[in-house]
């Protein structure tokens, strides 16, 4: 079938040739030539009346009418779709034209002469039987798609003076297991190694400054990669689908991590993002199901949508203070996420942000948040308590859909936030207690969404009364030496600290039996530890 298609294409090519006034200048030894310079006595190899086949040895010189010519070029499409099995290119040749050997599906080996300086675009594209290539030191340029879809190619050695590996050069070389890149290389184009599913490791030379779009996408066997300190940017999809990658060191000079960079890197267990990074693109870590920890530096101000969606192994994360929005689906399906601290800088929580975070037990929303998007906490089946600040004015439809374990909602808003349809559908509104500011119960009882709760209790959030008394009897909260001290609480218990006017100043979890929280002196604080609230004065 493959050869039938090839013959069809060849017929079309032959027809085009027939329409040309002259396809070649002369033939010698079964090879067709065009004269490129009568002065310099040079020729290029070209196509002719018959398809090339078998083993081809291109001579360095050729005679025609008693004139000796030097063979210096392999012309464009010279051997296109021919049935050649091997080719030897002499040292006299300096250039291999674009598509020169494209679709030579029987070609198993090629010897490139030491005089070749340029390999044109798509020169060996779809040479599906080619197994290995050695690129000599004379070569300075390799065109785009040069070895595209050479599916049997297992090894490539690039010598010498090559400075650029163009885009998609080795894309689709699914058997490529090893490649040597010389230190002369300063640029690796987008998609250069995409789809090289057998590639296990690679070292990027120290002069490369950028990893472009999709450079290693689909390299599913890639287990290790060395990125030099010279790299300052990592483009979108650069490592997407690298499902064998377990760890990676990102250089300190990198400032941007593009969209989908580590998309579906399902074996990646941890990653440290350098301090210079200010932006993490959308879906950058989507589907990294083994990712258990990630450190986001303080300089990050933008985290794209769905960044950690599907990171089912992620247990905790700290979001930097400069981030202003939890975007759509940021932590969607992070089923192991038990703790997350949302900084005071955040003003909105978008739709599906924490959907199906089934291990999340409590969440405190910071004071500057004004809106909670639709389905933001849908199916957070272990969520038992939520604190909503006074700043929130709207909550999207089904925001807390199927939060069946929810027993306590603390709404500090003096005006009930506008609730979308079915906002609390699936919440047991008979068992869940809604705590609201003093003097606002009637407003909540009349408001859509809120009026579904059977127990609406007015509370002085800045007072000394406990909201609930089910804390362990030996838990102590007190002030000492500029710190709020929490003793004897169980590890993992959520802690939130509020100023006297109800503004949250701290959120976290108990790490051990003695937890200290720095706080300015001379003020009254409300400390919520689990389901109990304490008052303390510094």
Coordinates of C-alpha atoms in Angstrom, one line a residue:
X1 CA 0.0 0.0 0.0
X2 CA 2.8 2.4 0.9
X3 CA 4.7 1.8 -2.3
X4 CA 1.4 2.2 -4.3
X5 CA 0.9 5.6 -2.8
X6 CA 4.6 6.4 -3.5
X7 CA 4.2 5.4 -7.1
X8 CA 1.2 7.6 -7.5
X9 CA 3.1 10.5 -6.1
X10 CA 6.1 9.7 -8.4
X11 CA 3.8 9.7 -11.4
X12 CA 2.7 13.2 -10.5
X13 CA 6.3 14.3 -10.1
X14 CA 7.3 12.7 -13.4
X15 CA 4.4 14.5 -15.1
X16 CA 5.7 17.8 -13.7
X17 CA 9.2 16.9 -15.0
X18 CA 7.9 16.1 -18.4
X19 CA 6.3 19.5 -18.6
X20 CA 9.7 21.1 -17.9
X21 CA 11.7 22.2 -20.9
X22 CA 14.9 20.5 -19.7
X23 CA 15.0 18.2 -16.7
X24 CA 18.8 17.7 -16.7
X25 CA 21.8 18.6 -18.7
X26 CA 23.5 15.2 -19.0
X27 CA 23.6 11.7 -17.6
X28 CA 26.7 9.7 -16.6
X29 CA 26.8 6.4 -14.9
X30 CA 23.1 6.3 -14.2
X31 CA 23.1 9.7 -12.4
X32 CA 21.6 12.9 -13.8
X33 CA 23.3 16.3 -13.6
X34 CA 22.7 20.0 -14.1
X35 CA 25.6 22.3 -14.9
X36 CA 25.7 25.0 -12.2
X37 CA 28.8 26.9 -13.5
X38 CA 30.6 26.5 -16.8
X39 CA 33.3 28.8 -15.5
X40 CA 34.0 26.9 -12.3
X41 CA 33.1 23.6 -14.0
X42 CA 30.6 22.5 -11.3
X43 CA 27.4 20.4 -11.4
X44 CA 24.6 19.3 -9.2
X45 CA 22.9 16.0 -9.0
X46 CA 19.3 16.2 -10.1
X47 CA 16.4 14.0 -11.1
X48 CA 16.0 12.5 -14.6
X49 CA 14.1 10.1 -16.7
X50 CA 14.2 7.1 -14.4
X51 CA 13.8 6.7 -10.7
X52 CA 17.0 6.1 -8.7
X53 CA 17.3 2.7 -7.0
X54 CA 19.7 0.5 -5.2
X55 CA 23.1 1.6 -3.7
X56 CA 24.2 5.0 -5.0
X57 CA 27.8 6.2 -4.9
X58 CA 28.0 9.8 -6.0
X59 CA 31.3 10.6 -7.6
X60 CA 33.3 13.7 -6.7
X61 CA 34.0 14.4 -10.4
X62 CA 32.1 13.5 -13.6
X63 CA 33.0 13.9 -17.3
X64 CA 30.8 15.1 -20.1
X65 CA 32.0 15.8 -23.6
X66 CA 35.6 15.7 -22.5
X67 CA 35.0 18.2 -19.8
X68 CA 35.6 17.3 -16.1
X69 CA 33.1 18.8 -13.7
X70 CA 33.2 18.8 -9.8
X71 CA 30.0 17.5 -8.2
X72 CA 29.3 20.2 -5.5
X73 CA 25.6 20.0 -4.9
X74 CA 22.7 17.5 -4.4
X75 CA 19.8 19.4 -6.0
X76 CA 16.3 19.9 -4.5
X77 CA 14.2 16.7 -4.8
X78 CA 17.1 15.0 -6.6
X79 CA 16.3 11.5 -5.2
X80 CA 12.7 12.3 -4.1
X81 CA 10.8 9.1 -3.4
X82 CA 13.4 6.9 -5.2
X83 CA 14.1 3.3 -4.3
X84 CA 17.7 3.8 -3.2
X85 CA 19.0 1.7 -0.3
X86 CA 22.2 3.5 0.5
X87 CA 24.0 6.6 -0.6
X88 CA 27.6 7.8 -0.3
X89 CA 28.1 11.6 -0.7
X90 CA 31.6 12.7 -1.6
X91 CA 33.7 15.4 0.1
X92 CA 33.3 17.6 -3.0
X93 CA 29.6 18.2 -2.2
X94 CA 29.0 21.3 -0.1
X95 CA 25.2 21.4 -0.1
X96 CA 22.3 18.9 0.2
X97 CA 19.1 20.6 -1.2
X98 CA 15.7 20.6 0.3
X99 CA 13.8 17.3 0.0
X100 CA 16.9 15.8 -1.8
X101 CA 16.2 12.3 -0.3
X102 CA 12.7 12.9 1.0
X103 CA 10.4 9.8 1.0
X104 CA 13.2 7.4 0.1
X105 CA 11.5 4.8 2.2
X106 CA 14.1 2.0 1.4
X107 CA 17.1 4.1 2.4
X108 CA 18.9 2.4 5.3
X109 CA 22.3 4.2 5.4
X110 CA 23.9 7.5 4.3
X111 CA 27.5 8.6 4.4
X112 CA 27.7 12.4 4.4
X113 CA 31.0 13.7 3.1
X114 CA 33.3 16.0 5.1
X115 CA 32.7 18.9 2.7
X116 CA 29.0 19.3 3.3
X117 CA 28.2 22.6 4.9
X118 CA 24.4 22.7 4.6
X119 CA 21.7 20.1 4.9
X120 CA 18.5 21.6 3.4
X121 CA 15.0 21.5 4.9
X122 CA 13.2 18.1 4.7
X123 CA 16.4 16.7 3.1
X124 CA 15.7 13.2 4.6
X125 CA 12.1 13.6 5.6
X126 CA 10.1 10.3 5.7
X127 CA 13.2 8.2 5.2
X128 CA 11.5 5.6 7.4
X129 CA 14.2 2.9 7.1
X130 CA 17.2 5.1 7.9
X131 CA 18.8 3.8 11.1
X132 CA 21.7 6.1 12.0
X133 CA 23.3 9.4 10.9
X134 CA 26.7 11.0 11.5
X135 CA 26.7 14.7 10.6
X136 CA 30.3 15.8 9.9
X137 CA 32.1 18.7 11.4
X138 CA 31.9 20.7 8.2
X139 CA 28.1 21.1 8.5
X140 CA 27.1 24.5 9.9
X141 CA 23.3 24.4 9.0
X142 CA 20.6 21.8 9.3
X143 CA 17.3 22.9 7.9
X144 CA 13.9 22.4 9.4
X145 CA 12.3 19.0 9.1
X146 CA 15.6 17.6 7.8
X147 CA 15.0 14.2 9.4
X148 CA 11.3 14.5 10.1
X149 CA 9.6 11.1 10.7
X150 CA 12.7 9.0 10.1
X151 CA 11.0 6.4 12.3
X152 CA 13.8 3.9 12.3
X153 CA 16.5 6.3 13.2
X154 CA 18.1 5.2 16.5
X155 CA 21.1 7.4 16.9
X156 CA 22.4 10.8 15.7
X157 CA 25.8 12.3 16.2
X158 CA 26.2 16.0 15.3
X159 CA 29.8 17.1 15.1
X160 CA 31.5 20.4 14.9
X161 CA 30.2 23.8 14.0
X162 CA 26.4 23.6 13.8
X163 CA 25.0 26.6 15.7
X164 CA 21.3 26.0 15.1
X165 CA 19.1 22.9 15.2
X166 CA 16.0 24.2 13.3
X167 CA 12.4 23.4 14.2
X168 CA 11.1 19.9 13.8
X169 CA 14.4 18.6 12.6
X170 CA 14.0 15.2 14.4
X171 CA 10.3 15.4 15.0
X172 CA 8.6 12.0 14.8
X173 CA 11.8 10.0 15.0
X174 CA 10.1 7.6 17.3
X175 CA 13.1 5.1 17.5
X176 CA 15.7 7.8 18.3
X177 CA 17.3 6.7 21.6
X178 CA 20.4 8.9 21.7
X179 CA 21.6 12.1 20.2
X180 CA 24.8 14.1 20.7
X181 CA 24.5 17.9 20.4
X182 CA 27.8 19.8 20.1
X183 CA 28.6 22.8 22.3
X184 CA 28.6 25.0 19.2
X185 CA 24.8 24.9 19.2
X186 CA 23.1 28.1 20.5
X187 CA 19.6 27.5 19.3
X188 CA 17.2 24.5 19.3
X189 CA 14.0 25.2 17.4
X190 CA 10.5 24.4 18.4
X191 CA 9.5 20.8 18.0
X192 CA 13.1 19.7 17.3
X193 CA 12.7 16.4 19.2
X194 CA 8.9 16.2 19.5
X195 CA 7.6 12.7 19.3
X196 CA 11.0 11.1 19.9
X197 CA 9.3 8.6 22.2
X198 CA 12.4 6.4 22.6
X199 CA 14.8 9.2 23.7
X200 CA 15.8 8.6 27.3
X201 CA 18.3 11.4 28.1
X202 CA 19.8 14.5 26.5
X203 CA 22.2 17.3 27.5
X204 CA 21.5 20.8 26.2
X205 CA 24.6 22.7 25.4
X206 CA 25.6 25.6 27.6
X207 CA 25.1 28.3 25.0
X208 CA 21.4 27.7 24.4
X209 CA 19.3 30.5 25.8
X210 CA 15.8 29.2 25.1
X211 CA 13.8 26.0 25.0
X212 CA 11.3 26.7 22.3
X213 CA 7.7 25.5 21.9
X214 CA 7.2 21.7 21.8
X215 CA 10.9 21.0 21.7
X216 CA 10.6 17.7 23.6
X217 CA 6.8 17.2 23.5
X218 CA 5.8 13.6 23.4
X219 CA 9.3 12.3 24.5
X220 CA 7.6 9.7 26.7
X221 CA 10.8 7.8 27.6
X222 CA 12.8 10.9 28.5
X223 CA 13.9 10.3 32.1
X224 CA 16.5 13.0 32.6
X225 CA 17.5 16.2 30.9
X226 CA 20.2 18.7 31.8
X227 CA 19.2 22.3 31.2
X228 CA 22.1 24.8 31.3
X229 CA 22.1 28.0 33.3
X230 CA 22.2 30.0 30.0
X231 CA 18.5 29.2 29.4
X232 CA 16.1 32.0 30.4
X233 CA 12.8 30.9 28.9
X234 CA 10.9 27.7 28.5
X235 CA 8.2 27.8 25.8
X236 CA 4.8 26.3 25.7
X237 CA 4.4 22.6 25.5
X238 CA 8.2 22.2 25.8
X239 CA 8.0 19.0 27.8
X240 CA 4.3 18.1 27.4
X241 CA 3.7 14.4 27.3
X242 CA 7.1 13.5 28.8
X243 CA 5.5 10.9 30.9
X244 CA 8.8 9.3 32.0
X245 CA 10.3 12.5 33.4
X246 CA 10.6 12.2 37.2
X247 CA 12.5 15.4 38.0
X248 CA 13.9 18.5 36.4
X249 CA 16.1 21.4 37.5
X250 CA 15.0 24.7 36.1
X251 CA 17.8 27.3 35.9
X252 CA 17.7 30.4 38.0
X253 CA 17.7 32.6 35.0
X254 CA 14.3 31.4 33.8
X255 CA 11.6 34.1 34.2
X256 CA 8.6 32.5 32.4
X257 CA 7.2 29.0 32.3
X258 CA 4.9 28.9 29.3
X259 CA 1.5 27.2 28.7
X260 CA 1.3 23.4 28.9
X261 CA 5.1 23.1 29.6
X262 CA 4.8 20.0 31.7
X263 CA 1.4 18.9 30.6
X264 CA 0.7 15.3 31.3
X265 CA 4.2 14.6 32.8
X266 CA 2.6 11.9 34.9
X267 CA 5.8 10.7 36.6
X268 CA 7.1 14.1 37.7
X269 CA 7.3 13.9 41.5
X270 CA 8.7 17.3 42.5
X271 CA 9.8 20.6 41.0
X272 CA 11.5 23.8 42.3
X273 CA 10.6 26.9 40.4
X274 CA 13.4 29.5 40.5
X275 CA 12.9 32.8 42.3
X276 CA 13.1 34.8 39.0
X277 CA 9.9 33.3 37.6
X278 CA 7.0 35.8 37.6
X279 CA 4.5 33.9 35.4
X280 CA 3.4 30.3 35.1
X281 CA 1.2 29.6 32.1
X282 CA -2.1 27.8 31.9
X283 CA -2.1 24.0 32.3
X284 CA 1.7 24.1 32.9
X285 CA 1.4 21.1 35.3
X286 CA -1.9 19.7 34.1
X287 CA -2.2 15.9 34.6
X288 CA 1.1 15.6 36.6
X289 CA -0.5 13.0 38.8
X290 CA 2.7 12.0 40.7
X291 CA 3.6 15.6 41.6
X292 CA 3.6 15.6 45.4
X293 CA 5.2 19.0 46.1
X294 CA 6.0 22.2 44.3
X295 CA 7.6 25.4 45.5
X296 CA 6.2 28.6 44.0
X297 CA 8.5 31.6 44.6
X298 CA 7.3 34.9 46.0
X299 CA 7.9 36.7 42.7
X300 CA 5.1 34.9 40.9
X301 CA 2.2 37.2 40.2
X302 CA 0.3 35.2 37.6
X303 CA -0.8 31.5 37.7
X304 CA -2.7 30.5 34.6
X305 CA -5.9 28.5 34.5
X306 CA -5.8 24.7 35.2
X307 CA -2.1 25.0 36.2
X308 CA -2.4 22.1 38.7
X309 CA -5.5 20.4 37.4
X310 CA -5.3 16.7 37.7
X311 CA -2.3 16.7 40.0
X312 CA -3.9 14.0 42.1
X313 CA -0.8 13.4 44.2
X314 CA -0.4 17.0 45.4
X315 CA -1.0 17.3 49.1
X316 CA -0.3 20.9 49.9
X317 CA 0.8 24.2 48.3
X318 CA 1.6 27.7 49.3
X319 CA 0.4 30.4 46.8
X320 CA 2.6 33.6 46.8
X321 CA 1.3 36.9 48.1
X322 CA 1.5 38.6 44.7
X323 CA -1.0 36.4 43.0
X324 CA -4.4 38.2 42.6
X325 CA -6.6 35.5 41.2
X326 CA -7.1 31.7 41.6
X327 CA -8.0 31.0 37.9
X328 CA -10.5 28.6 36.5
X329 CA -9.8 24.9 37.4
X330 CA -6.4 25.8 39.0
X331 CA -6.6 22.9 41.5
X332 CA -9.4 20.9 39.8
X333 CA -9.2 17.1 40.6
X334 CA -6.3 17.6 43.1
X335 CA -7.9 14.7 45.1
X336 CA -5.0 14.5 47.7
X337 CA -4.9 18.3 48.4
X338 CA -5.5 18.6 52.1
X339 CA -4.2 22.1 52.7
X340 CA -3.9 25.3 50.7
X341 CA -3.2 28.8 51.9
X342 CA -4.8 31.5 49.8
X343 CA -2.9 34.8 50.2
X344 CA -4.4 38.2 51.1
X345 CA -3.6 39.5 47.6
X346 CA -6.2 37.3 45.9
X347 CA -9.4 39.1 44.9
X348 CA -11.2 36.3 43.0
X349 CA -11.7 32.6 43.0
X350 CA -12.8 31.5 39.5
X351 CA -15.0 28.6 38.4
X352 CA -14.0 25.0 39.2
X353 CA -10.9 26.3 41.0
X354 CA -11.0 23.5 43.6
X355 CA -13.5 21.1 42.0
X356 CA -13.2 17.5 43.3
X357 CA -10.5 18.3 45.8
X358 CA -11.9 15.4 47.8
X359 CA -9.3 15.5 50.6
X360 CA -9.7 19.2 51.4
X361 CA -11.3 19.6 54.9
X362 CA -11.4 23.4 55.4
X363 CA -10.8 26.6 53.5
X364 CA -10.5 30.2 54.5
X365 CA -11.1 32.8 51.9
X366 CA -9.1 36.0 52.3
X367 CA -10.6 39.4 53.0
X368 CA -10.1 41.0 49.5
X369 CA -11.9 38.3 47.6
X370 CA -15.1 39.7 46.1
X371 CA -16.4 36.8 44.0
X372 CA -16.4 33.0 44.1
X373 CA -17.0 31.4 40.7
X374 CA -19.4 28.7 39.6
X375 CA -18.5 25.2 40.8
X376 CA -15.5 26.5 42.6
X377 CA -15.7 23.9 45.4
X378 CA -17.9 21.4 43.7
X379 CA -17.6 17.8 45.0
X380 CA -15.1 18.7 47.8
X381 CA -16.5 15.7 49.6
X382 CA -14.4 16.1 52.8
X383 CA -14.9 19.8 53.2
X384 CA -16.3 20.4 56.7
X385 CA -15.9 24.2 57.2
X386 CA -15.7 27.3 55.1
X387 CA -15.0 30.9 56.1
X388 CA -16.3 33.6 53.8
X389 CA -15.1 37.2 54.4
X390 CA -17.2 40.3 54.4
X391 CA -15.7 41.4 51.0
X392 CA -17.5 38.6 49.0
X393 CA -20.5 39.9 47.2
X394 CA -21.3 37.0 44.8
X395 CA -21.0 33.3 44.8
X396 CA -21.6 31.4 41.5
X397 CA -24.0 28.6 40.7
X398 CA -23.3 25.2 42.3
X399 CA -20.2 26.7 43.9
X400 CA -20.5 24.2 46.8
X401 CA -22.3 21.5 44.9
X402 CA -22.2 18.0 46.6
X403 CA -20.1 19.3 49.6
X404 CA -21.9 16.7 51.6
X405 CA -19.6 16.8 54.7
X406 CA -20.0 20.5 55.2
X407 CA -21.1 21.2 58.8
X408 CA -20.1 24.8 59.3
X409 CA -20.1 27.9 57.1
X410 CA -18.9 31.2 58.6
X411 CA -20.1 34.1 56.5
X412 CA -18.6 37.4 57.8
X413 CA -20.5 39.4 55.1
X414 CA -22.9 41.8 56.7
X415 CA -24.9 41.8 53.4
X416 CA -25.6 38.2 52.2
X417 CA -23.6 37.6 49.0
X418 CA -25.7 37.0 46.0
X419 CA -25.9 33.2 45.3
X420 CA -26.2 31.6 42.0
X421 CA -28.7 28.9 41.3
X422 CA -28.2 25.7 43.3
X423 CA -25.2 27.2 45.1
X424 CA -25.5 24.8 48.0
X425 CA -27.1 21.9 46.2
X426 CA -26.0 18.6 47.9
X427 CA -25.1 20.3 51.2
X428 CA -27.1 19.0 54.2
X429 CA -28.6 22.4 55.1
X430 CA -30.4 20.8 58.1
X431 CA -27.1 19.6 59.6
X432 CA -24.8 22.4 58.5
X433 CA -24.8 25.5 60.7
X434 CA -24.5 28.9 59.1
X435 CA -22.8 31.5 61.3
X436 CA -23.4 35.1 60.3
X437 CA -22.6 38.5 61.9
X438 CA -24.8 39.9 64.6
X439 CA -28.0 41.5 63.4
X440 CA -28.0 39.8 59.9
X441 CA -29.8 36.6 60.5
X442 CA -33.1 37.9 59.1
X443 CA -31.4 39.1 55.9
X444 CA -29.8 35.6 55.4
X445 CA -33.1 33.9 56.1
X446 CA -34.7 35.9 53.3
X447 CA -31.8 35.6 50.8
X448 CA -31.8 33.1 47.9
X449 CA -29.5 30.2 48.6
X450 CA -28.9 31.2 52.2
X451 CA -32.5 30.7 53.3
X452 CA -32.1 27.0 52.7
X453 CA -30.2 26.6 55.9
X454 CA -32.2 25.5 58.9
X455 CA -29.6 26.7 61.5
X456 CA -28.6 30.3 61.0
X457 CA -26.7 31.6 64.1
X458 CA -25.7 35.2 64.7
X459 CA -22.2 35.4 66.0
X460 CA -19.8 38.1 67.3
X461 CA -16.8 37.0 65.3
X462 CA -14.6 39.4 67.3
X463 CA -16.0 38.2 70.6
X464 CA -14.7 35.6 73.1
X465 CA -17.4 33.0 72.8
X466 CA -16.5 29.7 71.1
X467 CA -18.4 29.0 67.9
X468 CA -18.1 25.3 68.6
X469 CA -16.9 23.4 71.7
X470 CA -15.7 20.2 70.1
X471 CA -12.0 21.0 70.3
X472 CA -9.8 18.6 72.2
X473 CA -10.1 19.5 75.9
X474 CA -6.4 20.0 76.3
X475 CA -6.0 22.4 73.3
X476 CA -4.5 25.7 74.5
X477 CA -4.3 29.1 72.7
X478 CA -2.3 31.9 74.3
X479 CA 0.0 34.8 73.6
X480 CA 3.8 34.7 74.4
X481 CA 6.7 36.8 73.3
X482 CA 5.1 38.3 70.2
X483 CA 3.6 35.0 69.1
X484 CA 0.3 33.3 69.3
X485 CA 0.9 29.8 70.6
X486 CA -1.4 26.8 69.9
X487 CA -0.7 23.7 72.0
X488 CA -1.9 20.1 71.8
X489 CA -3.9 20.4 68.6
X490 CA -3.8 17.4 66.3
X491 CA -1.4 17.7 63.4
X492 CA -3.2 18.9 60.2
X493 CA -5.9 20.9 62.1
X494 CA -6.6 24.1 60.2
X495 CA -5.8 27.4 62.0
X496 CA -7.0 30.8 61.1
X497 CA -6.2 34.0 62.9
X498 CA -8.4 37.1 62.6
X499 CA -8.1 40.7 63.8
X500 CA -10.8 42.1 66.1
X501 CA -12.6 43.5 63.1
X502 CA -12.8 40.1 61.4
X503 CA -9.9 40.5 58.9
X504 CA -8.0 37.2 58.4
X505 CA -4.2 37.7 59.0
X506 CA -3.1 34.1 59.0
X507 CA -4.2 30.7 57.6
X508 CA -2.4 27.3 57.9
X509 CA -2.5 24.0 59.6
X510 CA -1.0 22.6 62.9
X511 CA 2.4 21.1 62.2
X512 CA 3.1 19.6 65.6
X513 CA 2.0 19.8 69.2
X514 CA 3.5 23.3 69.7
X515 CA 2.7 25.8 66.9
X516 CA 3.8 29.4 67.0
X517 CA 2.3 32.2 64.8
X518 CA 4.0 35.7 64.8
X519 CA 1.6 38.6 65.5
X520 CA 2.0 42.3 66.4
X521 CA 1.6 43.1 70.1
X522 CA -1.1 45.2 71.7
X523 CA -4.0 43.8 69.8
X524 CA -6.9 41.4 70.3
X525 CA -7.0 38.3 68.0
X526 CA -9.6 35.7 67.3
X527 CA -8.0 32.2 66.7
X528 CA -10.0 29.5 65.0
X529 CA -8.5 26.1 65.5
X530 CA -10.5 23.4 63.9
X531 CA -14.1 23.9 65.0
X532 CA -13.2 26.0 68.1
X533 CA -12.7 29.7 68.4
X534 CA -10.5 31.4 71.0
X535 CA -9.8 35.0 71.9
X536 CA -6.3 36.2 72.9
X537 CA -4.7 39.6 73.5
X538 CA -1.1 40.3 72.7

